[in-house]
PDB file of C-alpha atoms in Angstrom:
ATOM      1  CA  UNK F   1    -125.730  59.278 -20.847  1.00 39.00           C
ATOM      2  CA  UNK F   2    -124.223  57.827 -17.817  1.00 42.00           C
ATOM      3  CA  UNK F   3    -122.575  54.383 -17.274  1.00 44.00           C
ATOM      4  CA  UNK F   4    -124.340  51.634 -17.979  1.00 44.00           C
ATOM      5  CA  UNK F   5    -122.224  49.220 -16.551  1.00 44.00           C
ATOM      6  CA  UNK F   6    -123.050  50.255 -13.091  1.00 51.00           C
ATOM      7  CA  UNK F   7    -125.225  48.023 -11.264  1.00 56.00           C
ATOM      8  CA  UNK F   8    -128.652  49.307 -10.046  1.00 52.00           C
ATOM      9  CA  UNK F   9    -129.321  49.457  -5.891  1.00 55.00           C
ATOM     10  CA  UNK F  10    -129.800  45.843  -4.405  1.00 63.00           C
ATOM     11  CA  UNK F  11    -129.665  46.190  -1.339  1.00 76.00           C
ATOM     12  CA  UNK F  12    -132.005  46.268   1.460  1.00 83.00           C
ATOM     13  CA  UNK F  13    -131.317  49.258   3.337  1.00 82.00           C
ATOM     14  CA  UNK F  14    -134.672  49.092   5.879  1.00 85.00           C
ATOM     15  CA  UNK F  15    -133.519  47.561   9.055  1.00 91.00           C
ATOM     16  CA  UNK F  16    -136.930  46.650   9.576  1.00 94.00           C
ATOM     17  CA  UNK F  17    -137.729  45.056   6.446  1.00 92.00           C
ATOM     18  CA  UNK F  18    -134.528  43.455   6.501  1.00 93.00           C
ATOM     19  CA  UNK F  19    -135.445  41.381   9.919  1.00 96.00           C
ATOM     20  CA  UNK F  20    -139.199  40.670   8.457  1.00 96.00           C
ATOM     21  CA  UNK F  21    -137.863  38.700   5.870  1.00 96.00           C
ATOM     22  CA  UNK F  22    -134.765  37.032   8.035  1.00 97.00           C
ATOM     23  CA  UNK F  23    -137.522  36.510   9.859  1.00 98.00           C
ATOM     24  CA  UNK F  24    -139.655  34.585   7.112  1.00 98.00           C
ATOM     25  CA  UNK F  25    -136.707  32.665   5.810  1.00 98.00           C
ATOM     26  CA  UNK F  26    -135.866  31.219   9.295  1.00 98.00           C
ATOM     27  CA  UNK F  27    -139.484  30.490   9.936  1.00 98.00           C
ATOM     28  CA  UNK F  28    -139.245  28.443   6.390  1.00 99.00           C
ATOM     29  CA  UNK F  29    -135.951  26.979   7.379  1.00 99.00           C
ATOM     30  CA  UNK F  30    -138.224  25.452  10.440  1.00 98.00           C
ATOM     31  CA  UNK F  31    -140.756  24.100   7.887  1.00 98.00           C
ATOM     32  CA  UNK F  32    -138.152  22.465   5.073  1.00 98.00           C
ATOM     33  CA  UNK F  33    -136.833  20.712   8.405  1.00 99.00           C
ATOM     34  CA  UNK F  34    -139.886  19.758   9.492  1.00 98.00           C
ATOM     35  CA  UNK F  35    -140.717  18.086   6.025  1.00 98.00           C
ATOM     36  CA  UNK F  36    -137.228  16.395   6.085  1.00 98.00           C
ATOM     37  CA  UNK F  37    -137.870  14.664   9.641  1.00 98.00           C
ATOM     38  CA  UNK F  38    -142.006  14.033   8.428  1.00 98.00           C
ATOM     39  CA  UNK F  39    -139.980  12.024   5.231  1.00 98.00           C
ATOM     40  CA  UNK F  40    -137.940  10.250   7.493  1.00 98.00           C
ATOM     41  CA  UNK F  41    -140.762   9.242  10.068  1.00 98.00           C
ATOM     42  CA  UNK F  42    -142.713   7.510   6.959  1.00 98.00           C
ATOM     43  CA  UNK F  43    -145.565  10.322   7.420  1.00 98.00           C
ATOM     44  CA  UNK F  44    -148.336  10.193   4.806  1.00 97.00           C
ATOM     45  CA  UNK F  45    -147.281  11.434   1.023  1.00 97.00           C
ATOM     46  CA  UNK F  46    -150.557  14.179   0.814  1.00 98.00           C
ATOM     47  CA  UNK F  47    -149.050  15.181   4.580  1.00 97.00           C
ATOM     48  CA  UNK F  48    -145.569  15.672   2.970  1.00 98.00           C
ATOM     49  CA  UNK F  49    -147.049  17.389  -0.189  1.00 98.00           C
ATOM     50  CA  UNK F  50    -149.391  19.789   1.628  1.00 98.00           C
ATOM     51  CA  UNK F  51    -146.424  21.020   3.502  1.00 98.00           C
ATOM     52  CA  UNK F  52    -144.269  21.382   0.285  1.00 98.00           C
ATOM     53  CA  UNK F  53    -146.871  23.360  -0.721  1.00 98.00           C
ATOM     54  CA  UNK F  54    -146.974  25.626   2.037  1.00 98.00           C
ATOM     55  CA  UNK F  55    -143.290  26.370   1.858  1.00 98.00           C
ATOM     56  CA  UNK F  56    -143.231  27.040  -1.357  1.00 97.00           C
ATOM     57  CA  UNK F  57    -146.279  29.375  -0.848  1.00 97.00           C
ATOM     58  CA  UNK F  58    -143.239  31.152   1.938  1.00 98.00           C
ATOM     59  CA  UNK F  59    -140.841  31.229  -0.240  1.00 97.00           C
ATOM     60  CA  UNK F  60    -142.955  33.114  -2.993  1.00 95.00           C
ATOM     61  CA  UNK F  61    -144.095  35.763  -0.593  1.00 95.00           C
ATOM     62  CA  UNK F  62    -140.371  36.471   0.529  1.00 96.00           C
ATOM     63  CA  UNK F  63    -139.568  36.678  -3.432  1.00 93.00           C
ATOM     64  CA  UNK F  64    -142.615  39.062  -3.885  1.00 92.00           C
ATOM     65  CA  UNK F  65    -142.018  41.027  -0.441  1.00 92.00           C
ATOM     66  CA  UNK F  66    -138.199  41.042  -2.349  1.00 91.00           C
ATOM     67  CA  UNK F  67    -139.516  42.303  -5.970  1.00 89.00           C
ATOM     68  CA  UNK F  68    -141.550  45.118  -4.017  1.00 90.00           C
ATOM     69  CA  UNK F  69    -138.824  46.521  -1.723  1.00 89.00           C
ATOM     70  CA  UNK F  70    -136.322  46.503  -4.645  1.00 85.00           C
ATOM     71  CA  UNK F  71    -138.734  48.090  -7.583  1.00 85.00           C
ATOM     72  CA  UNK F  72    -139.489  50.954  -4.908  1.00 86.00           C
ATOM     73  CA  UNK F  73    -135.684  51.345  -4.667  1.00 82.00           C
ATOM     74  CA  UNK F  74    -135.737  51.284  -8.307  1.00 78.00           C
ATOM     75  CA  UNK F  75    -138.413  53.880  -8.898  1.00 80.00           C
ATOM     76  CA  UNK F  76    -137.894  56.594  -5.863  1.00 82.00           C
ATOM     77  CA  UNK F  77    -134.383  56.918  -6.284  1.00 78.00           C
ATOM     78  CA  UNK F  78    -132.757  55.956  -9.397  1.00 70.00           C
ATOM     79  CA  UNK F  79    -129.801  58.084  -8.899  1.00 73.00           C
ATOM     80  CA  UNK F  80    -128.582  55.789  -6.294  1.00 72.00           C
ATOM     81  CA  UNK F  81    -127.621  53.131  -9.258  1.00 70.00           C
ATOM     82  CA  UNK F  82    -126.029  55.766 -11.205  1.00 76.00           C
ATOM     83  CA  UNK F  83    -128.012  54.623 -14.098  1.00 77.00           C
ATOM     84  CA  UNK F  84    -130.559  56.361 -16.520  1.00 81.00           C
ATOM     85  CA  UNK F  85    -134.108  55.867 -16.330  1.00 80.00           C
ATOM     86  CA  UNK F  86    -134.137  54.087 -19.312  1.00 85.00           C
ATOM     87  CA  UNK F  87    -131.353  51.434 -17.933  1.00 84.00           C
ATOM     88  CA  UNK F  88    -132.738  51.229 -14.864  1.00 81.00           C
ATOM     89  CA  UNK F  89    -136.199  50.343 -15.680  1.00 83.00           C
ATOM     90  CA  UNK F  90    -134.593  47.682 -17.769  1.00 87.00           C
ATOM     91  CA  UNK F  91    -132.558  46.268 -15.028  1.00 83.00           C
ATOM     92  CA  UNK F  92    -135.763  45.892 -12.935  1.00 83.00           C
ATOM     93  CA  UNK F  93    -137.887  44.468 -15.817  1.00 87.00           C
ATOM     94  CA  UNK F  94    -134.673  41.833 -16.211  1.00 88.00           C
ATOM     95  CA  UNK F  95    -134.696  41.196 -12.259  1.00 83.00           C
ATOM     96  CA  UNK F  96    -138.467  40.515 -12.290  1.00 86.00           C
ATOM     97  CA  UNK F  97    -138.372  38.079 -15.582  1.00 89.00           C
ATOM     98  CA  UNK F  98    -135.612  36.134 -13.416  1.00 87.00           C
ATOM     99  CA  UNK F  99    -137.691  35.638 -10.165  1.00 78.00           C
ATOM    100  CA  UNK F 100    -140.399  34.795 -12.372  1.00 75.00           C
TER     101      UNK F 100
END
């Protein structure tokens, strides 16, 4: 059995997938801002909330677009944690339990 204590692979490796989601988390920096200067112009509440909403909405696509990359890290190359199947299975199941 190998070492458990290693930590499994967490880290976005695909250049490309990388700048997709720095690209989605500046584009929901924009919005939180945007809510922040709505608040301070006294805009309506539902005109607030619906944009809450929407970033939120973001922000749990990133998460999933997240969960996906790293479980397909997980799954096609578990050597790379240095973990056994078994631990590393569990270390996803963990992760996903978290970011739900």
């Amino acid at each position: 059995m190998q070492d458990q204590n290693k930590s499994a692979p967490h880290i976005i490796d695909d250049p490309e997938t990388l700048e997709a989601l720095q690209r989605r988390l500046r584009r929901i920096e924009g919005q939180v801002r945007g809510i922040e200067k709505m608040l301070g112009d006294g805009r309506d509440c539902r005109d607030v909330v619906q944009q809450i909403s929407a970033v939120r909405s973001a922000v749990h696509r990133v998460g999933l677009e997240v969960m996906r990359t790293y479980a397909h890290q997980c799954l096609t190359d578990p050597d790379a944690s240095g973990m056994d199947d078994e631990a590393v299975l569990e270390y996803l199941f963990s992760t996903i339990a978290r970011w739900t």
